XYZ file of N, CA, C and O in Angstrom:
800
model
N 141.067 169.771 -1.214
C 141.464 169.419 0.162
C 142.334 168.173 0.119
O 142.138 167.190 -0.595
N 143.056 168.306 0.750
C 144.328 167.232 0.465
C 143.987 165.797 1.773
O 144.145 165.823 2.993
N 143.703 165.162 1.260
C 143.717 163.415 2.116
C 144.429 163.143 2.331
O 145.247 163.139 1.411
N 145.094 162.463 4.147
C 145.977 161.806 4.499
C 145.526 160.510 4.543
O 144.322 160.257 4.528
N 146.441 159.599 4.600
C 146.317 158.395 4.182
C 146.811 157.771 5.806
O 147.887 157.856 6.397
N 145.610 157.184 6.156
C 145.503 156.714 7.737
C 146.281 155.873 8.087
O 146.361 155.520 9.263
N 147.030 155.369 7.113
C 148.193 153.846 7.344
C 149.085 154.822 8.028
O 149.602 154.382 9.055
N 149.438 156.257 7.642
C 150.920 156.848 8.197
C 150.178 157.520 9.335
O 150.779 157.481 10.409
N 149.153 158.049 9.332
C 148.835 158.843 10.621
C 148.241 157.920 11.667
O 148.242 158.344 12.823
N 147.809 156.897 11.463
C 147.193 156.045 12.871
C 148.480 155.206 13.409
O 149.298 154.704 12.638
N 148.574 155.098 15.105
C 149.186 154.655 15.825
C 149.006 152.676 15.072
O 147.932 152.128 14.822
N 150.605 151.968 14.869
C 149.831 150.527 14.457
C 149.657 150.037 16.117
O 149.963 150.725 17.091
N 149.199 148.941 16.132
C 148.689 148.261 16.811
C 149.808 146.929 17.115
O 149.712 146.165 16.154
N 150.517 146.565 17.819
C 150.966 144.915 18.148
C 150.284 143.836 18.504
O 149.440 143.644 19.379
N 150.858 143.039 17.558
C 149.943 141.639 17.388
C 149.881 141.461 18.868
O 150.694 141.881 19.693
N 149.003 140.907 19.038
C 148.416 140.398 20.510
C 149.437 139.240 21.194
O 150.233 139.294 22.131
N 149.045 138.216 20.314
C 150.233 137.735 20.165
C 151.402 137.758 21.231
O 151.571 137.299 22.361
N 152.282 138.674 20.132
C 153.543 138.958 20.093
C 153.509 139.748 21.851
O 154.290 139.250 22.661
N 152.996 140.422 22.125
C 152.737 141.400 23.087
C 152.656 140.067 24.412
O 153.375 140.018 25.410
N 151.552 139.082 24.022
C 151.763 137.959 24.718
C 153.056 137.041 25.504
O 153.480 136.715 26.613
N 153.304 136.910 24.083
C 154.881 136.074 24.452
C 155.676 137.198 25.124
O 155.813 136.950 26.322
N 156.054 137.964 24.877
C 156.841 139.276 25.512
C 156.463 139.275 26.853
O 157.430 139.194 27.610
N 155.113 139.354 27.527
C 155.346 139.157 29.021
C 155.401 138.077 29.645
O 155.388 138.228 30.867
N 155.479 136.643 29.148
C 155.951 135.781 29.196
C 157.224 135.625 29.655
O 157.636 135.147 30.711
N 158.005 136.270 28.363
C 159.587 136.383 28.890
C 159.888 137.150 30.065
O 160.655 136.889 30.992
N 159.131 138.165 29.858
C 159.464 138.965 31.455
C 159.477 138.699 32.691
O 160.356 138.938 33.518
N 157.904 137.905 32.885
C 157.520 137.300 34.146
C 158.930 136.190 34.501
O 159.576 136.230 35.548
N 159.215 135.109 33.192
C 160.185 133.758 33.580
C 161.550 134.667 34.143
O 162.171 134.362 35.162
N 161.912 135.968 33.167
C 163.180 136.503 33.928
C 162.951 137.134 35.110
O 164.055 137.321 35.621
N 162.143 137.531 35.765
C 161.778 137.834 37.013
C 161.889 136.852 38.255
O 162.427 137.055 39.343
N 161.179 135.651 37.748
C 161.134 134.715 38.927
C 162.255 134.090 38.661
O 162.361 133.250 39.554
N 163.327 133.993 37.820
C 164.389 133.160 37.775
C 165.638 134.452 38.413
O 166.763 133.980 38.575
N 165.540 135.415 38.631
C 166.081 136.731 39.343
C 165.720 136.111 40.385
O 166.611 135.412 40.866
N 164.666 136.102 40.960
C 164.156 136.364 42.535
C 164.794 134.578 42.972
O 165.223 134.325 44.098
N 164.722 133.409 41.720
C 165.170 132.233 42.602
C 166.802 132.233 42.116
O 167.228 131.082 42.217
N 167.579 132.930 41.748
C 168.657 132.818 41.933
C 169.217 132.876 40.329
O 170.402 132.611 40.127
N 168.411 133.196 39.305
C 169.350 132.921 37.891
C 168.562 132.011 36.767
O 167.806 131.256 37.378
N 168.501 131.883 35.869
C 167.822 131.188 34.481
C 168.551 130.137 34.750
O 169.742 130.447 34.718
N 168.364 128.916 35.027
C 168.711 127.232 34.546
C 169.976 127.798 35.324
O 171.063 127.981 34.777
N 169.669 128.095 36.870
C 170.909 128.224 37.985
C 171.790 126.969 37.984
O 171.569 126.421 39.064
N 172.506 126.394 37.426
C 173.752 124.856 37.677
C 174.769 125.129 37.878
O 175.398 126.047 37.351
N 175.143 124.350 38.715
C 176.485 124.297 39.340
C 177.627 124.139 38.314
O 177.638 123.396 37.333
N 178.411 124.835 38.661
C 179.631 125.163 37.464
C 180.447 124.298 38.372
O 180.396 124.138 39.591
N 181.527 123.574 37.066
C 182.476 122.331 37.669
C 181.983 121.360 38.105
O 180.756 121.343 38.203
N 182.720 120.267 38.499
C 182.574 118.861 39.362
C 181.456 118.752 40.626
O 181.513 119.545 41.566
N 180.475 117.731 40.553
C 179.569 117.830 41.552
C 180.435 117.547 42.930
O 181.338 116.722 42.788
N 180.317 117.981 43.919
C 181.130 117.458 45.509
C 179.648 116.627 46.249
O 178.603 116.933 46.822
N 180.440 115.334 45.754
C 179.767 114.068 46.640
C 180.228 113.646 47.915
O 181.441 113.698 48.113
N 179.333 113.159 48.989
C 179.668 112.772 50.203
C 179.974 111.407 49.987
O 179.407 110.749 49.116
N 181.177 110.776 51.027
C 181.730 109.685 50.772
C 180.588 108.247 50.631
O 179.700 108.366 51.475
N 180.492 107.482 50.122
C 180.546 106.393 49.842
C 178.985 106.602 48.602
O 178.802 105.548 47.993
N 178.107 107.565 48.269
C 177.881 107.993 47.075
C 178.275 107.709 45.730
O 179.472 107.880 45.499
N 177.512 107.292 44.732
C 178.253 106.790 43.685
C 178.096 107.147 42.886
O 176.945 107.292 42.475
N 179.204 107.516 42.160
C 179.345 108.329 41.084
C 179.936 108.097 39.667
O 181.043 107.559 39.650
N 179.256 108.484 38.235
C 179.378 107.733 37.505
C 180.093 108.460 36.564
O 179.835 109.586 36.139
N 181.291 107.500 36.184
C 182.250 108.505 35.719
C 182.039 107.554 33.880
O 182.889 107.085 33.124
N 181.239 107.595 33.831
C 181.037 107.018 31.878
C 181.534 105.306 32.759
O 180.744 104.975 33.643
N 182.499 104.529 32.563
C 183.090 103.288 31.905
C 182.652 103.031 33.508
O 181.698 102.256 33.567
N 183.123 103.497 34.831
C 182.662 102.754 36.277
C 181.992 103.888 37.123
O 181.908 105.112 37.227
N 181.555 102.666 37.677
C 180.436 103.237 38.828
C 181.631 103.035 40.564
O 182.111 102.076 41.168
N 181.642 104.619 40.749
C 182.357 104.202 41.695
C 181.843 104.861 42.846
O 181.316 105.968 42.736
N 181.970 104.148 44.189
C 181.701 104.532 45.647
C 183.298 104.558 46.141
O 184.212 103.755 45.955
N 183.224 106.036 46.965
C 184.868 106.173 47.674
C 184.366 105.794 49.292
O 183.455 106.353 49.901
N 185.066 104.901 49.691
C 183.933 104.191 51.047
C 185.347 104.987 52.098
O 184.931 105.994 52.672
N 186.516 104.744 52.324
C 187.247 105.516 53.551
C 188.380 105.803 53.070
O 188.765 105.449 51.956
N 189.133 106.601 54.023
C 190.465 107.058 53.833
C 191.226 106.878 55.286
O 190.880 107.367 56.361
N 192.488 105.942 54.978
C 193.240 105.576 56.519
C 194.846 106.411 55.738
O 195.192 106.822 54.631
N 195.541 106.282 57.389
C 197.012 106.923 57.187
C 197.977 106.670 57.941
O 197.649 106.923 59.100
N 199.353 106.171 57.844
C 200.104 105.657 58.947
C 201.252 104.573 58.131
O 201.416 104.300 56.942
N 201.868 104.167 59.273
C 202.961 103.264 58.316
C 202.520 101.460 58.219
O 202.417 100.490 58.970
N 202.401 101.730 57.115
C 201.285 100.004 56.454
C 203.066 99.313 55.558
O 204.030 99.904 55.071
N 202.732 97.918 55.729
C 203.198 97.448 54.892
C 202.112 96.539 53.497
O 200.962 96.137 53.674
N 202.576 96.471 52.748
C 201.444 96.193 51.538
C 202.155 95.319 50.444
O 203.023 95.600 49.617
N 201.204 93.686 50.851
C 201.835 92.851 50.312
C 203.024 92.224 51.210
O 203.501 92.924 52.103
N 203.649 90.544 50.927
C 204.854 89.939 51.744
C 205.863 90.851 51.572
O 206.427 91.061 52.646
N 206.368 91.542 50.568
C 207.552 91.737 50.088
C 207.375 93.308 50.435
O 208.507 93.787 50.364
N 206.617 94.130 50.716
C 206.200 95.189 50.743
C 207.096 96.235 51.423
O 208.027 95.558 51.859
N 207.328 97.545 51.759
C 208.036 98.108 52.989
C 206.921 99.165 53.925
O 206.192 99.995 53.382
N 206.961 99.006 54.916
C 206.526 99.365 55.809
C 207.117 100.980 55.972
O 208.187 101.359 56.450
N 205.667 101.994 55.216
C 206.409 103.294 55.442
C 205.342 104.040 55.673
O 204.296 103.402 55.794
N 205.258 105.496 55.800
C 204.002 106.121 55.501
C 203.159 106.312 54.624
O 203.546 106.919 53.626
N 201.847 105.902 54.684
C 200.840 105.744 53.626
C 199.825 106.349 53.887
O 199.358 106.425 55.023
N 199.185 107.030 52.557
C 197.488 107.277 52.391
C 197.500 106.083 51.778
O 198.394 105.578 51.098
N 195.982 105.490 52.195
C 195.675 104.243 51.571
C 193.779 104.729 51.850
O 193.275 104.880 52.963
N 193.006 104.892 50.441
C 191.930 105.108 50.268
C 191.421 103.767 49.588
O 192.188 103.010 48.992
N 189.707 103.483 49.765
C 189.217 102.451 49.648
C 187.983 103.180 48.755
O 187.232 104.131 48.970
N 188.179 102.193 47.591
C 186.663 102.218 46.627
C 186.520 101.213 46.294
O 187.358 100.325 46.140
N 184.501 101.200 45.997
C 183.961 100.099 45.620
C 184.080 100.735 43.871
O 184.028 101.887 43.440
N 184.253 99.451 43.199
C 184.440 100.275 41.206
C 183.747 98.964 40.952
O 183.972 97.807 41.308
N 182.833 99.538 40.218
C 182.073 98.267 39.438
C 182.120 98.921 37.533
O 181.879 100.048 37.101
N 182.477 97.810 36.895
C 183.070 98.296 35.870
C 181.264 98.079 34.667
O 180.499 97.141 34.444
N 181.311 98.951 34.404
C 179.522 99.498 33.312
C 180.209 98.439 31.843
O 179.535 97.579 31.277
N 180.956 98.622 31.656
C 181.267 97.987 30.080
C 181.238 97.012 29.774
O 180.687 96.219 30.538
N 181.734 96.566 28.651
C 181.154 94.770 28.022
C 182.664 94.185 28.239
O 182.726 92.992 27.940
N 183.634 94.628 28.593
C 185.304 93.751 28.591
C 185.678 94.272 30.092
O 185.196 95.163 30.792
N 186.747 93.335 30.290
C 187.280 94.021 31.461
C 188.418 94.966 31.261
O 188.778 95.234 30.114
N 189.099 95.570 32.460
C 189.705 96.676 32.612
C 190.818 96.396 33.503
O 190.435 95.790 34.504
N 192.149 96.646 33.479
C 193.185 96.254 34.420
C 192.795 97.443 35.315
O 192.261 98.426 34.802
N 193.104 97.374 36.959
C 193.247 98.618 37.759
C 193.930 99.478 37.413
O 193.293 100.532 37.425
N 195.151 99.633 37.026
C 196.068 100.310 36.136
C 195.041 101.182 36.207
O 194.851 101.893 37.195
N 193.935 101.190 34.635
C 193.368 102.325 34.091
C 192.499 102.387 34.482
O 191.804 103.182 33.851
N 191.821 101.784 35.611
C 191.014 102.463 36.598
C 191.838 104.264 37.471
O 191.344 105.373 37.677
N 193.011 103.760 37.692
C 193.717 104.555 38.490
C 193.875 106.193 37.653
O 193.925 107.320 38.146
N 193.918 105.773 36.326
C 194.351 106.984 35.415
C 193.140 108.028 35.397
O 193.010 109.200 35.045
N 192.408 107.149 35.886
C 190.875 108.723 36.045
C 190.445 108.955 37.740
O 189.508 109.557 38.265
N 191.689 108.113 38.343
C 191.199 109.262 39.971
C 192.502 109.930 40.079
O 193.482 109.504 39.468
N 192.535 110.777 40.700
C 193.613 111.305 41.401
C 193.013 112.102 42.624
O 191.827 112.414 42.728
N 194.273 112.461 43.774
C 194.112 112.952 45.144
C 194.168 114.388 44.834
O 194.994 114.703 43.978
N 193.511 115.252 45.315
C 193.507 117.164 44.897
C 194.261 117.412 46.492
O 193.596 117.476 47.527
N 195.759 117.531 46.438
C 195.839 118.382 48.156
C 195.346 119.767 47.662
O 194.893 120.629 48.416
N 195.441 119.856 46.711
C 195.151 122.110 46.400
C 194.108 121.652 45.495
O 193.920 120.606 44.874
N 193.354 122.995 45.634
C 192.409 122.966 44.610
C 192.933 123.320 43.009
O 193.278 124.495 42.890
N 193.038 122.563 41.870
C 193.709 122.639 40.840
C 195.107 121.771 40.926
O 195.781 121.967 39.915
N 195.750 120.826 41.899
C 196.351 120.439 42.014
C 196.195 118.832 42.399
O 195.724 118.516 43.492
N 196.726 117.585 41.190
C 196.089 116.698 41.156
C 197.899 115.171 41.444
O 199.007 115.173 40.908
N 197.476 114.512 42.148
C 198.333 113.612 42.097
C 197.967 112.552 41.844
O 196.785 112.580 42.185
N 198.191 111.525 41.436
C 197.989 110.067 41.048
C 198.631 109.052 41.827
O 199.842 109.141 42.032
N 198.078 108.264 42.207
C 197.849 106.876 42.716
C 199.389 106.158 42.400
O 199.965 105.999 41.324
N 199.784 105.812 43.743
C 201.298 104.682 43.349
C 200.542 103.612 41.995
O 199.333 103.439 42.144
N 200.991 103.132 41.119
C 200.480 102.339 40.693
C 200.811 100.766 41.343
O 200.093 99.795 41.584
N 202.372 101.064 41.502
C 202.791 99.423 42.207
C 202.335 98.870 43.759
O 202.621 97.814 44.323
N 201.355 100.234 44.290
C 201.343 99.565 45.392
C 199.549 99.577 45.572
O 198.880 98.808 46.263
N 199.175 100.456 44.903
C 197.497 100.202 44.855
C 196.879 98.990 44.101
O 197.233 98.872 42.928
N 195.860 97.917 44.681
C 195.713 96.925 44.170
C 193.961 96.797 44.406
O 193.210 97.601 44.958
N 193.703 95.705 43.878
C 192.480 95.226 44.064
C 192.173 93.951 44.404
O 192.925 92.984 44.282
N 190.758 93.946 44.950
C 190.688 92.722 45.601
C 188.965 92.644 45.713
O 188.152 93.541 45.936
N 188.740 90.915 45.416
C 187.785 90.558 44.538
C 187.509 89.527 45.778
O 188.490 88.932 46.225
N 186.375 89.313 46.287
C 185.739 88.307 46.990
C 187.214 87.299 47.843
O 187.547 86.115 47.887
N 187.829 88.834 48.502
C 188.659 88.320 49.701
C 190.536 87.891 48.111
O 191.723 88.085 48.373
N 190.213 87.584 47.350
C 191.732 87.732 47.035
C 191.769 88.871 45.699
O 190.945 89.491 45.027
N 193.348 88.712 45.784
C 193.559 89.729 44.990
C 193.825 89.704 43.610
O 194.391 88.794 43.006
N 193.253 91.074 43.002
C 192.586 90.838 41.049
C 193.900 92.154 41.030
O 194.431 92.844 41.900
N 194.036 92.017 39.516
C 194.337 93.251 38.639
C 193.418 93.569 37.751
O 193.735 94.402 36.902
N 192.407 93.139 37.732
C 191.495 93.419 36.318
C 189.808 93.797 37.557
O 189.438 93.662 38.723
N 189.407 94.237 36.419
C 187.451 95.149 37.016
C 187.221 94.226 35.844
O 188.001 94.223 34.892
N 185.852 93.215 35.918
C 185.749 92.554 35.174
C 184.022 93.226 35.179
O 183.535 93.964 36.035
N 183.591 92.873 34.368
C 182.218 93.690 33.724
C 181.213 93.196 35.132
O 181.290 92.040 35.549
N 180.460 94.030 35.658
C 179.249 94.186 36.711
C 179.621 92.911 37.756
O 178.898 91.982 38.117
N 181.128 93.244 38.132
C 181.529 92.101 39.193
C 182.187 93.509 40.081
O 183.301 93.825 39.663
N 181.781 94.174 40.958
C 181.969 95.017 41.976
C 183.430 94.093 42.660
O 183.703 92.939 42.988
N 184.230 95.728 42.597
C 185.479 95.048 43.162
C 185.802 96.038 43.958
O 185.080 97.033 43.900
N 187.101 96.042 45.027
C 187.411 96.643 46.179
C 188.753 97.580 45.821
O 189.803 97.208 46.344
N 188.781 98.412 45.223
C 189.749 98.751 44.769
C 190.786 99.997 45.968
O 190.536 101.190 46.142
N 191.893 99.202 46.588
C 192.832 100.352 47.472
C 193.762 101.147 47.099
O 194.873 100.668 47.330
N 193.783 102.232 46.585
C 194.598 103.305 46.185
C 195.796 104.240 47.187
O 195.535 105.117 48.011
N 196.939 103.787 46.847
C 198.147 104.089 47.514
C 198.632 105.342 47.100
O 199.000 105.521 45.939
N 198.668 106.341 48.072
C 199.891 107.376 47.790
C 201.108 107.203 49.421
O 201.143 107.072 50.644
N 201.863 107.333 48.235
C 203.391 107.476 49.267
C 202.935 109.211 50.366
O 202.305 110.204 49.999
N 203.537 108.926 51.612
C 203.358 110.154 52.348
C 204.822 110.743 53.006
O 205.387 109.830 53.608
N 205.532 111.936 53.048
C 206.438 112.092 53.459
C 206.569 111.618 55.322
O 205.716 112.215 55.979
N 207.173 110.994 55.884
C 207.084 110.730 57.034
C 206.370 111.229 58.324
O 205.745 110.654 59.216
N 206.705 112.514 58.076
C 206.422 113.669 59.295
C 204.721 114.078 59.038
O 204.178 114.801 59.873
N 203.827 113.502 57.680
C 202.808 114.160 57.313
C 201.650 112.940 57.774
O 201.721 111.751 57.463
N 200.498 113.639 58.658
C 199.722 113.214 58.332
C 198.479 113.939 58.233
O 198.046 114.736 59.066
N 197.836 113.530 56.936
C 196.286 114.527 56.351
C 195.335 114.436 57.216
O 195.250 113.271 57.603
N 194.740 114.971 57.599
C 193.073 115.392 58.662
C 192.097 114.700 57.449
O 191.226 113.873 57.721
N 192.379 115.165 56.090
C 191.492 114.394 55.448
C 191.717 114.504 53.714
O 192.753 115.148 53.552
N 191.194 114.156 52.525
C 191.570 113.862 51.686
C 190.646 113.955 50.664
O 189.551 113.409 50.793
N 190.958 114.620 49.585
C 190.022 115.147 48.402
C 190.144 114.260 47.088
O 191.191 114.682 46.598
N 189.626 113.198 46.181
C 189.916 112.413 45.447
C 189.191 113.080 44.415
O 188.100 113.543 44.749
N 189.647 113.267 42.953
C 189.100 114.013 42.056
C 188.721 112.648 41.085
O 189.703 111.977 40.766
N 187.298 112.144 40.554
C 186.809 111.119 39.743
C 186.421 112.384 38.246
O 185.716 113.393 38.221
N 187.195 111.762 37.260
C 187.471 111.604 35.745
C 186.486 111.251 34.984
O 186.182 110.059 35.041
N 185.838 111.979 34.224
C 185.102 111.532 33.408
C 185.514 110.500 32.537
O 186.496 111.035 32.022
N 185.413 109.239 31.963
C 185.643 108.500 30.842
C 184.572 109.104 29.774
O 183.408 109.462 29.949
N 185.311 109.089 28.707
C 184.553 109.396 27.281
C 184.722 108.047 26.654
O 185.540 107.165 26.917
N 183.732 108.088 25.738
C 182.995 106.685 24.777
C 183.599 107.273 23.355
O 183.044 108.287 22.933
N 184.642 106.748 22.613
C 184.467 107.756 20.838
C 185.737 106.800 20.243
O 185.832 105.654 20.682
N 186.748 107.307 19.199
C 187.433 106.897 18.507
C 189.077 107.220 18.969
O 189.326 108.418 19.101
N 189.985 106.451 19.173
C 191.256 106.587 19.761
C 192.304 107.559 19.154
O 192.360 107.864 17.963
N 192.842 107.850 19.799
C 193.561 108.892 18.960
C 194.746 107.995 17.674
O 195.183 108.268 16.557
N 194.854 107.027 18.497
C 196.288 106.339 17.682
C 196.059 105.054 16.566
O 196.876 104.609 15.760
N 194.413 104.552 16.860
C 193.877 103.730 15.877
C 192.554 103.919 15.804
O 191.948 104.669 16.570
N 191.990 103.217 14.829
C 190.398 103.334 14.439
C 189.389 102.788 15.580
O 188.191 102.609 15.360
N 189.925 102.579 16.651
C 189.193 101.286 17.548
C 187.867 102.493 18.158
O 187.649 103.685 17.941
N 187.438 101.806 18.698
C 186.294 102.838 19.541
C 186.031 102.320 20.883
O 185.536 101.210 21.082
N 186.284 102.930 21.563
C 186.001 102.678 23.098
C 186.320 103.269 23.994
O 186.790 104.334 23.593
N 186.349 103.189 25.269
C 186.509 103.965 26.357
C 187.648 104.715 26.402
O 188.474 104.407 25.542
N 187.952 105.612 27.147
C 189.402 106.564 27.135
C 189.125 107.603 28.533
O 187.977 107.764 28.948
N 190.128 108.168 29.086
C 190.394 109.060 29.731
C 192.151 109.979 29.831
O 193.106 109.210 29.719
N 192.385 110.996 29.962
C 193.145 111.149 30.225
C 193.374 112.483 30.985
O 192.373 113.162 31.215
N 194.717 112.978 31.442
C 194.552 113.924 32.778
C 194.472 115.452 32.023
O 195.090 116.396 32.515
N 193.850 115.573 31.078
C 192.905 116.712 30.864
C 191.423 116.489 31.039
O 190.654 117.441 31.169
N 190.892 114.819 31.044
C 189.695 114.828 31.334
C 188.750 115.480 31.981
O 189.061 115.438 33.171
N 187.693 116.102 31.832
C 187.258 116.887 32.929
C 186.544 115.916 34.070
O 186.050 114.788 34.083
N 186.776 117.031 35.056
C 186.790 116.249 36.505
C 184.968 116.183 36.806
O 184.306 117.195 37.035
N 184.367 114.723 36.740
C 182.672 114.865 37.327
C 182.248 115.003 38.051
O 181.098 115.441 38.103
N 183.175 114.607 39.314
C 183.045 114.965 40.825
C 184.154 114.684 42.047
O 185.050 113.841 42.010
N 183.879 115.544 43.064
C 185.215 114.895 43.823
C 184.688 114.825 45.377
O 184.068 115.758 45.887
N 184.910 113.977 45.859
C 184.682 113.348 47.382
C 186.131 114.233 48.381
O 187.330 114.515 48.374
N 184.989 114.321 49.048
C 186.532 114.694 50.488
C 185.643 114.041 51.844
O 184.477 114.065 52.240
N 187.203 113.340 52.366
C 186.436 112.257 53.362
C 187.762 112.679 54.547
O 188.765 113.319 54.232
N 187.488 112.183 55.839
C 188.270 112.575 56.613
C 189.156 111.116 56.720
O 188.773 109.982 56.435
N 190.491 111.573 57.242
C 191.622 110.255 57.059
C 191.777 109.676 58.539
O 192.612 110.115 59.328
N 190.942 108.711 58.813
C 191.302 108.152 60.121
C 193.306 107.465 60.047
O 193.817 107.027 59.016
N 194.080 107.585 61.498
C 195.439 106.631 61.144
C 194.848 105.518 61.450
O 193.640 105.373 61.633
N 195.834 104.556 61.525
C 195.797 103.136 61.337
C 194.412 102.378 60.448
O 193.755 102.786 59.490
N 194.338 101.109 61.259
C 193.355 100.224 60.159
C 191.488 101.085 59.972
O 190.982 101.710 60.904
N 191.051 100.962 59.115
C 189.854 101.355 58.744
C 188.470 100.815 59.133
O 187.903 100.336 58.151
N 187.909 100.760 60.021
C 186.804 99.393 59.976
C 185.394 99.522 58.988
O 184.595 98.588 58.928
């Protein structure tokens, strides 16, 4: 009489175990279905409400208003149409920073994907009532950002796109420190409405 050998004819059995963890996974993909997705996050730049602060690596910045109309800026200045937006920038790092390269990590979005940058000669800063060119380390400064406006235009309101700064090694020497540039990816962007004339 010929013997089968019970290893091939009996059903095996799954580790308990294993069978365990398995509805584990099932149940977490179920309730992450029913709440919207596994580790649901927002894809792209967070959208912050104005004066919120947001930390772009090197400053901590609050976008406090947005005015519009014909300003003159500075004695020597000309009196034309202006966006003129207001942030508080307090600079996180151990040196200071000219506004200059504060300016190189905001820019204004009129389109979505569409980014403009800051007059440099006419946006300035201003430090306990006078006026700075430099963000000097955890000394909160007032920084006003100028775009030129064609005459006939004025914005209902205004989208400012904040730049991540990265921390690493320069492209052009060994140095290490802060950097941004306009491939940076964007961390968040404020849209505030543009009152005309002065701001209070």
């Amino acid at each position: 009489m010929a013997h089968h050998d019970r290893s091939e004819t009996a059903p095996r059995r799954r580790p308990p175990v294993l069978l365990s963890v398995v509805g584990v996974i099932v149940v977490t993909i179920a309730l992450a279905g029913a709440f919207g997705g596994l580790g649901a996050r927002p894809s792209g730049p967070s959208a912050v409400s104005p004066g919120a602060t947001v930390d772009q690596g090197l400053f901590k910045v609050q976008v406090l208003d947005a005015r519009a109309g014909r300003f003159k800026i500075g004695s020597f200045g000309k009196a034309d149409n202006k966006l003129i937006v207001r942030t508080r920038v307090t600079n996180t790092g151990d040196r200071s920073w000219g506004v200059g390269s504060f300016l190189s990590g905001v820019v204004a979005e009129p389109k979505p994907g569409k980014y403009v940058q800051a007059d440099l000669m006419q946006s300035n800063g201003d430090l306990l009532g006078g006026t700075t060119t430099e963000i000097h380390p955890r000394f909160p400064v007032i920084v006003q950002l100028v775009w030129p406006l064609p005459e006939t235009t004025t914005p209902q309101s205004v989208t400012l796109a904040l730049r991540t700064w990265q921390y690493g090694q320069a492209f052009s020497s060994n140095e290490i420190s802060w950097s941004v540039t306009s491939t940076s990816p964007v961390t968040a962007t404020v849209t505030l409405p543009v009152r005309p004339g002065a701001t209070s």
